[in-house]
Coordinates of C-alpha atoms and ligand atoms in Angstrom, one line a residue:
X1 CA 16.2 -3.9 -22.0
X2 CA 13.3 -2.3 -20.1
X3 CA 14.3 -0.2 -17.1
X4 CA 12.1 0.4 -14.1
X5 CA 11.5 2.9 -11.3
X6 CA 10.9 1.7 -7.8
X7 CA 9.2 4.2 -5.5
X8 CA 8.5 2.3 -2.4
X9 CA 11.2 0.2 -0.8
X10 CA 12.3 0.1 2.8
X11 CA 16.0 -0.2 3.6
X12 CA 15.2 -2.5 6.4
X13 CA 13.1 -4.9 4.3
X14 CA 15.4 -4.8 1.3
X15 CA 17.9 -7.3 2.5
X16 CA 17.3 -10.6 0.8
X17 CA 17.4 -13.6 3.2
X18 CA 20.6 -15.1 1.7
X19 CA 22.6 -11.8 2.3
X20 CA 21.2 -11.5 5.8
X21 CA 22.1 -15.1 6.6
X22 CA 25.6 -14.6 5.3
X23 CA 26.0 -11.5 7.5
X24 CA 24.8 -13.4 10.6
X25 CA 27.1 -16.3 9.8
X26 CA 30.0 -13.8 9.8
X27 CA 29.0 -11.7 12.7
X28 CA 26.3 -13.3 14.9
X29 CA 26.9 -16.9 15.7
X30 CA 24.2 -16.9 18.4
X31 CA 21.5 -16.0 16.0
X32 CA 22.6 -18.5 13.4
X33 CA 22.6 -21.3 16.0
X34 CA 18.9 -20.7 16.6
X35 CA 18.2 -22.2 13.1
X36 CA 19.0 -25.6 11.9
X37 CA 20.0 -24.4 8.5
X38 CA 19.5 -21.7 5.9
X39 CA 16.2 -23.1 4.7
X40 CA 14.7 -22.8 8.2
X41 CA 16.0 -19.2 8.5
X42 CA 14.5 -18.3 5.1
X43 CA 11.2 -19.8 6.1
X44 CA 11.2 -17.8 9.4
X45 CA 12.2 -14.6 7.6
X46 CA 9.8 -14.7 4.7
X47 CA 6.7 -16.4 6.0
X48 CA 3.4 -14.5 6.1
X49 CA 2.4 -12.8 9.4
X50 CA -1.1 -12.5 10.8
X51 CA -1.1 -8.7 11.1
X52 CA 0.7 -5.6 9.9
X53 CA 2.1 -5.1 13.5
X54 CA 3.5 -8.6 13.7
X55 CA 5.0 -8.1 10.2
X56 CA 6.6 -4.8 11.2
X57 CA 8.2 -6.4 14.2
X58 CA 10.4 -8.3 11.9
X59 CA 11.9 -5.1 10.6
X60 CA 13.5 -4.6 14.0
X61 CA 15.7 -7.6 13.3
X62 CA 17.3 -6.0 10.3
X63 CA 17.2 -2.4 11.8
X64 CA 19.3 -3.7 14.7
X65 CA 22.2 -4.8 12.4
X66 CA 22.0 -1.8 10.0
X67 CA 24.3 0.7 11.8
X68 CA 26.5 3.5 10.6
X69 CA 29.3 0.9 10.1
X70 CA 27.3 -1.8 8.4
X71 CA 25.0 0.2 6.1
X72 CA 27.5 0.4 3.2
X73 CA 27.7 -3.4 3.3
X74 CA 24.0 -3.9 2.9
X75 CA 23.4 -1.0 0.5
X76 CA 26.1 -2.3 -1.9
X77 CA 24.4 -5.7 -2.0
X78 CA 21.0 -4.1 -2.4
X79 CA 22.0 -2.0 -5.4
X80 CA 23.9 -4.8 -7.0
X81 CA 20.8 -7.0 -6.8
X82 CA 18.5 -4.2 -8.0
X83 CA 20.7 -3.5 -11.0
X84 CA 21.5 -7.1 -12.0
X85 CA 18.2 -8.8 -11.3
X86 CA 15.6 -6.0 -11.4
X87 CA 16.8 -3.6 -14.1
X88 CA 16.1 -0.6 -11.9
X89 CA 17.0 2.7 -13.4
X90 CA 15.7 4.6 -10.4
X91 CA 15.2 3.7 -6.7
X92 CA 13.7 5.7 -3.8
X93 CA 14.9 4.0 -0.6
X94 CA 13.1 4.8 2.6
X95 CA 13.9 4.3 6.3
X96 CA 13.7 6.0 9.6
X97 CA 17.2 7.5 10.3
X98 CA 16.6 7.7 14.0
X99 CA 16.3 3.9 14.2
X100 CA 19.7 3.5 12.7
X101 CA 21.5 5.7 15.3
X102 CA 23.3 4.4 18.4
X103 CA 20.8 3.3 21.1
X104 CA 23.1 4.2 23.9
X105 CA 23.1 7.9 23.0
X106 CA 20.7 10.5 24.4
X107 CA 17.7 11.6 22.2
X108 CA 19.4 14.8 21.2
X109 CA 22.6 13.1 20.3
X110 CA 20.7 10.5 18.3
X111 CA 19.0 13.4 16.5
X112 CA 22.4 14.8 15.7
X113 CA 23.7 11.5 14.5
X114 CA 20.8 11.2 11.9
X115 CA 22.7 13.5 9.5
X116 CA 25.6 11.1 9.5
X117 CA 23.3 8.2 8.6
X118 CA 21.8 10.1 5.7
X119 CA 25.3 10.9 4.4
X120 CA 26.5 7.3 4.8
X121 CA 23.4 6.0 2.9
X122 CA 23.8 8.7 0.2
X123 CA 27.5 8.0 -0.4
X124 CA 27.1 4.2 -0.3
X125 CA 24.3 4.4 -2.9
X126 CA 26.6 5.8 -5.5
X127 CA 28.2 2.8 -7.1
X128 CA 29.9 3.1 -10.4
X129 CA 29.3 -0.5 -11.5
X130 CA 25.6 -0.4 -10.6
X131 CA 24.5 3.1 -11.8
X132 CA 21.0 3.4 -10.4
X133 CA 19.7 6.9 -9.8
X134 CA 18.8 6.8 -6.1
X135 CA 17.3 9.1 -3.5
X136 CA 16.2 8.7 0.1
X137 CA 12.8 9.1 1.7
X138 CA 13.0 9.8 5.4
X139 CA 10.2 8.1 7.4
X140 CA 8.7 9.7 10.4
X141 CA 7.5 6.9 12.7
X142 CA 4.3 6.4 14.7
X143 CA 6.4 5.2 17.7
X144 CA 8.7 8.3 17.8
X145 CA 7.9 11.5 19.7
X146 CA 7.0 14.8 17.9
X147 CA 10.5 16.4 18.4
X148 CA 12.2 13.5 16.6
X149 CA 9.7 13.5 13.8
X150 CA 10.1 17.2 13.3
X151 CA 13.9 16.8 13.4
X152 CA 13.5 14.2 10.6
X153 CA 11.7 16.9 8.5
X154 CA 14.4 19.4 9.3
X155 CA 17.1 16.9 8.2
X156 CA 15.2 16.3 4.9
X157 CA 15.2 20.0 4.3
X158 CA 18.9 20.3 4.9
X159 CA 19.9 17.2 2.9
X160 CA 18.2 17.7 -0.5
X161 CA 21.3 16.4 -2.2
X162 CA 20.4 12.9 -0.8
X163 CA 16.7 13.2 0.3
X164 CA 13.7 13.6 -1.9
X165 CA 10.7 13.3 0.5
X166 CA 9.3 12.5 3.9
X167 CA 6.9 9.6 4.8
X168 CA 5.2 8.3 7.9
X169 CA 5.5 4.6 8.8
X170 CA 5.1 2.3 11.7
X171 CA 1.6 0.9 11.2
X172 CA -1.3 3.1 10.0
X173 CA -3.6 2.1 12.8
X174 CA -1.4 4.0 15.3
X175 CA -1.9 7.5 13.9
X176 CA -5.4 8.2 15.3
X177 CA -4.4 9.5 18.7
X178 CA -1.9 12.0 17.3
X179 CA -3.7 13.0 14.1
X180 CA -3.3 16.8 14.8
X181 CA 0.4 16.2 15.2
X182 CA 0.7 14.4 11.9
X183 CA -1.2 17.2 10.2
X184 CA 1.1 19.8 11.8
X185 CA 4.2 17.8 10.7
X186 CA 3.1 17.5 7.1
X187 CA 2.1 21.2 7.0
X188 CA 5.6 21.9 8.2
X189 CA 7.2 19.7 5.6
X190 CA 5.2 21.3 2.8
X191 CA 6.2 24.8 4.1
X192 CA 9.8 23.7 3.6
X193 CA 9.1 22.6 0.1
X194 CA 9.7 18.9 0.8
X195 CA 7.8 16.2 -1.1
X196 CA 5.4 14.1 0.8
X197 CA 4.2 10.5 0.9
X198 CA 2.7 8.5 3.8
X199 CA 1.6 5.0 4.7
X200 CA -2.1 5.4 4.7
X201 CA -5.3 3.4 3.9
X202 CA -3.1 0.2 3.9
X203 CA -5.3 -1.5 6.5
X204 CA -9.0 -0.9 7.3
X205 CA -7.8 0.6 10.6
X206 CA -5.6 3.2 8.9
X207 CA -8.0 5.4 7.0
X208 CA -7.6 9.1 7.7
X209 CA -9.2 11.4 5.1
X210 CA -7.8 14.4 7.1
X211 CA -4.3 13.5 6.1
X212 CA -4.9 13.0 2.3
X213 CA -4.6 16.6 1.2
X214 CA -1.1 16.8 2.6
X215 CA 0.3 13.9 0.5
X216 CA 1.7 14.0 -3.0
X217 CA 1.7 10.2 -3.2
X218 CA 0.0 7.6 -0.9
X219 CA 1.9 4.6 0.4
X220 CA -0.5 1.7 -0.4
X221 CA -3.8 3.5 -0.2
X222 CA -5.6 0.3 -1.4
X223 CA -8.5 0.8 1.0
X224 CA -9.5 3.9 -0.9
X225 CA -10.6 2.1 -4.1
X226 CA -11.8 -0.9 -2.0
X227 CA -13.8 0.9 0.7
X228 CA -14.0 4.6 -0.1
X229 CA -14.1 4.8 -3.9
X230 CA -16.0 8.1 -3.6
X231 CA -12.6 9.7 -2.6
X232 CA -11.0 8.7 -5.9
X233 CA -12.1 11.8 -7.9
X234 CA -10.3 14.0 -5.3
X235 CA -7.2 11.9 -5.6
X236 CA -7.3 12.3 -9.4
X237 CA -7.8 16.1 -9.1
X238 CA -4.8 16.4 -6.8
X239 CA -2.7 14.2 -9.1
X240 CA -2.0 11.7 -6.3
X241 CA -0.5 8.4 -7.1
X242 CA -0.9 5.2 -5.1
X243 CA 2.2 3.1 -4.3
X244 CA 0.7 -0.4 -4.5
X245 CA 2.9 -3.2 -3.2
X246 CA 1.0 -6.4 -4.0
X247 CA 2.9 -9.0 -2.0
X248 CA 2.8 -7.0 1.2
X249 CA -1.0 -7.4 1.5
X250 CA -0.7 -11.2 1.6
X251 CA 2.4 -11.2 3.9
X252 CA 0.6 -8.9 6.4
X253 CA -2.8 -10.6 6.2
X254 CA -4.4 -7.4 4.9
X255 CA -5.9 -9.2 1.9
X256 CA -6.8 -12.9 1.8
X257 CA -6.3 -13.2 -1.9
X258 CA -4.1 -11.2 -4.2
X259 CA -6.9 -11.2 -6.8
X260 CA -8.8 -8.7 -4.7
X261 CA -6.3 -6.1 -6.1
X262 CA -8.2 -6.3 -9.5
X263 CA -10.8 -4.0 -8.1
X264 CA -8.1 -1.6 -6.8
X265 CA -6.6 -1.3 -10.3
X266 CA -9.9 -1.2 -12.2
X267 CA -11.4 1.6 -10.0
X268 CA -8.2 3.6 -10.1
X269 CA -7.9 3.3 -13.9
X270 CA -11.6 4.3 -14.3
X271 CA -11.1 7.3 -12.0
X272 CA -7.8 8.4 -13.6
X273 CA -5.7 7.8 -10.5
X274 CA -2.2 6.6 -11.2
X275 CA -0.7 3.5 -9.6
X276 CA 3.0 2.8 -9.3
X277 CA 3.7 -0.9 -8.6
X278 CA 6.3 -1.3 -5.9
X279 CA 7.8 -4.0 -3.7
X280 CA 7.8 -2.4 -0.2
X281 CA 10.1 -5.1 1.2
X282 CA 11.6 -7.0 -1.7
X283 CA 14.1 -8.8 0.6
X284 CA 11.7 -9.7 3.4
X285 CA 9.3 -11.0 0.8
X286 CA 12.0 -12.5 -1.5
X287 CA 9.9 -11.1 -4.4
X288 CA 11.7 -8.6 -6.7
X289 CA 10.0 -5.9 -8.7
X290 CA 9.7 -7.9 -12.1
X291 CA 8.0 -10.7 -10.2
X292 CA 5.5 -8.3 -8.7
X293 CA 4.7 -7.3 -12.3
X294 CA 4.6 -11.0 -13.4
X295 CA 2.3 -12.0 -10.5
X296 CA -0.2 -9.3 -11.4
X297 CA -0.3 -10.5 -15.0
X298 CA -0.5 -14.2 -14.0
X299 CA -3.4 -13.6 -11.8
X300 CA -5.1 -11.6 -14.5
X301 CA -5.3 -8.5 -12.2
X302 CA -3.9 -6.2 -14.9
X303 CA -3.1 -6.5 -18.7
X304 CA 0.2 -5.7 -20.4
X305 CA -0.9 -2.2 -21.5
X306 CA -2.1 -1.5 -17.9
X307 CA 1.3 -2.7 -16.6
X308 CA 3.0 -0.3 -19.0
X309 CA 0.8 2.5 -17.8
X310 CA 1.8 1.8 -14.2
X311 CA 5.5 1.6 -15.1
X312 CA 5.3 5.0 -16.9
X313 CA 3.4 6.4 -13.9
X314 CA 6.3 5.4 -11.6
X315 CA 8.7 7.6 -13.5
X316 CA 6.2 10.4 -13.7
X317 CA 5.6 10.4 -10.0
X318 CA 9.2 9.8 -9.0
X319 CA 10.4 12.6 -6.7
X320 CA 14.0 12.8 -8.0
X321 CA 14.1 11.2 -11.5
X322 CA 16.3 13.8 -13.2
X323 CA 15.4 13.3 -16.9
X324 CA 11.7 14.3 -17.0
X325 CA 10.8 11.2 -19.0
X326 CA 11.5 7.5 -18.6
X327 CA 14.6 5.7 -20.0
X328 CA 12.7 3.9 -22.8
X329 CA 11.6 7.3 -24.2
X330 CA 15.1 8.7 -23.9
X331 CA 16.4 5.6 -25.8
X332 CA 13.7 6.1 -28.5
X333 CA 14.9 9.7 -28.9
X334 CA 18.5 8.4 -29.5
X335 CA 17.5 5.6 -31.9
X336 CA 14.9 7.6 -33.7
X337 CA 15.9 11.3 -33.7
X338 CA 13.1 12.4 -36.0
X339 CA 10.6 14.7 -34.2
X340 CA 8.2 12.6 -32.1
X341 CA 5.7 13.4 -29.5
X342 CA 6.5 11.8 -26.1
X343 CA 3.9 11.9 -23.4
X344 CA 5.5 13.5 -20.3
X345 CA 3.8 14.3 -17.1
X346 CA 0.2 13.7 -16.2
Ligands
ZN425 ZN1 6.0 0.5 3.2

């Protein structure tokens, strides 16, 4: 059995439509009554949106029900599905902790409550029957003020048991007016020895070369090979990896045809830039990681050896994979204990 690493998945977008529907049936009759049946709800939930902003709006539907009390319910189902259907050995789960706190509290009380959210998510992610190695990425958010984003970094620094990195999310077209702030925040995160990734170069309106040097991985980054391939040698030199989430670009209207990704992969392979294939929002898309892989093969975007290279890259660039090499290599060592060379690291 092949085991996979998933580096880019949002807690909000990870709830598959059937699980969300069941939850609403039990707890929110009003919402259920707005839909004729499950099929209508699934269509509403998974249909492509015209823009990234419109798409992100849908996250608020799930965020509103993922509270300190309900998070264990959703996380249990998420890990069960990821283990049984996706063969995940490793999962980095990302979210903005502030958006899971109680809205009726003051900003400073909400900041205080974030630590509880991280703890709840961390504990709920340890499930004996579904033993996936998990860690959290805390997302700063373009809609949140500087103090809250800085508190998210402080929390990441204090919670290394559960948290492996920080990110920025909320639509990459919205960073421009506060670019100095984002640079300051990332400098601060790095000064505390926190790993960094960031949603960047996803859309043509979200390209900020000033932020690139601060990131260890790049969330999406597809516009770099598509529009600014001259930046690729710098990425290769810094050892940065792109977290490419194929289905997202169709669901957000960023790409008109998934086959446009062929150029993304080709240019990155040529330049020596690693790509980890990820789902972003496996629930919202109703597309699990193995189907992302299969789609790329079906559309002749990558070959099987290239897929393997991306799967290996995901383990190499994982922020908290504890074994230094991927499970297949570990298994090889057990089955074939004779001295063998295993490629580790880039
Ligand atoms: Zn994302």
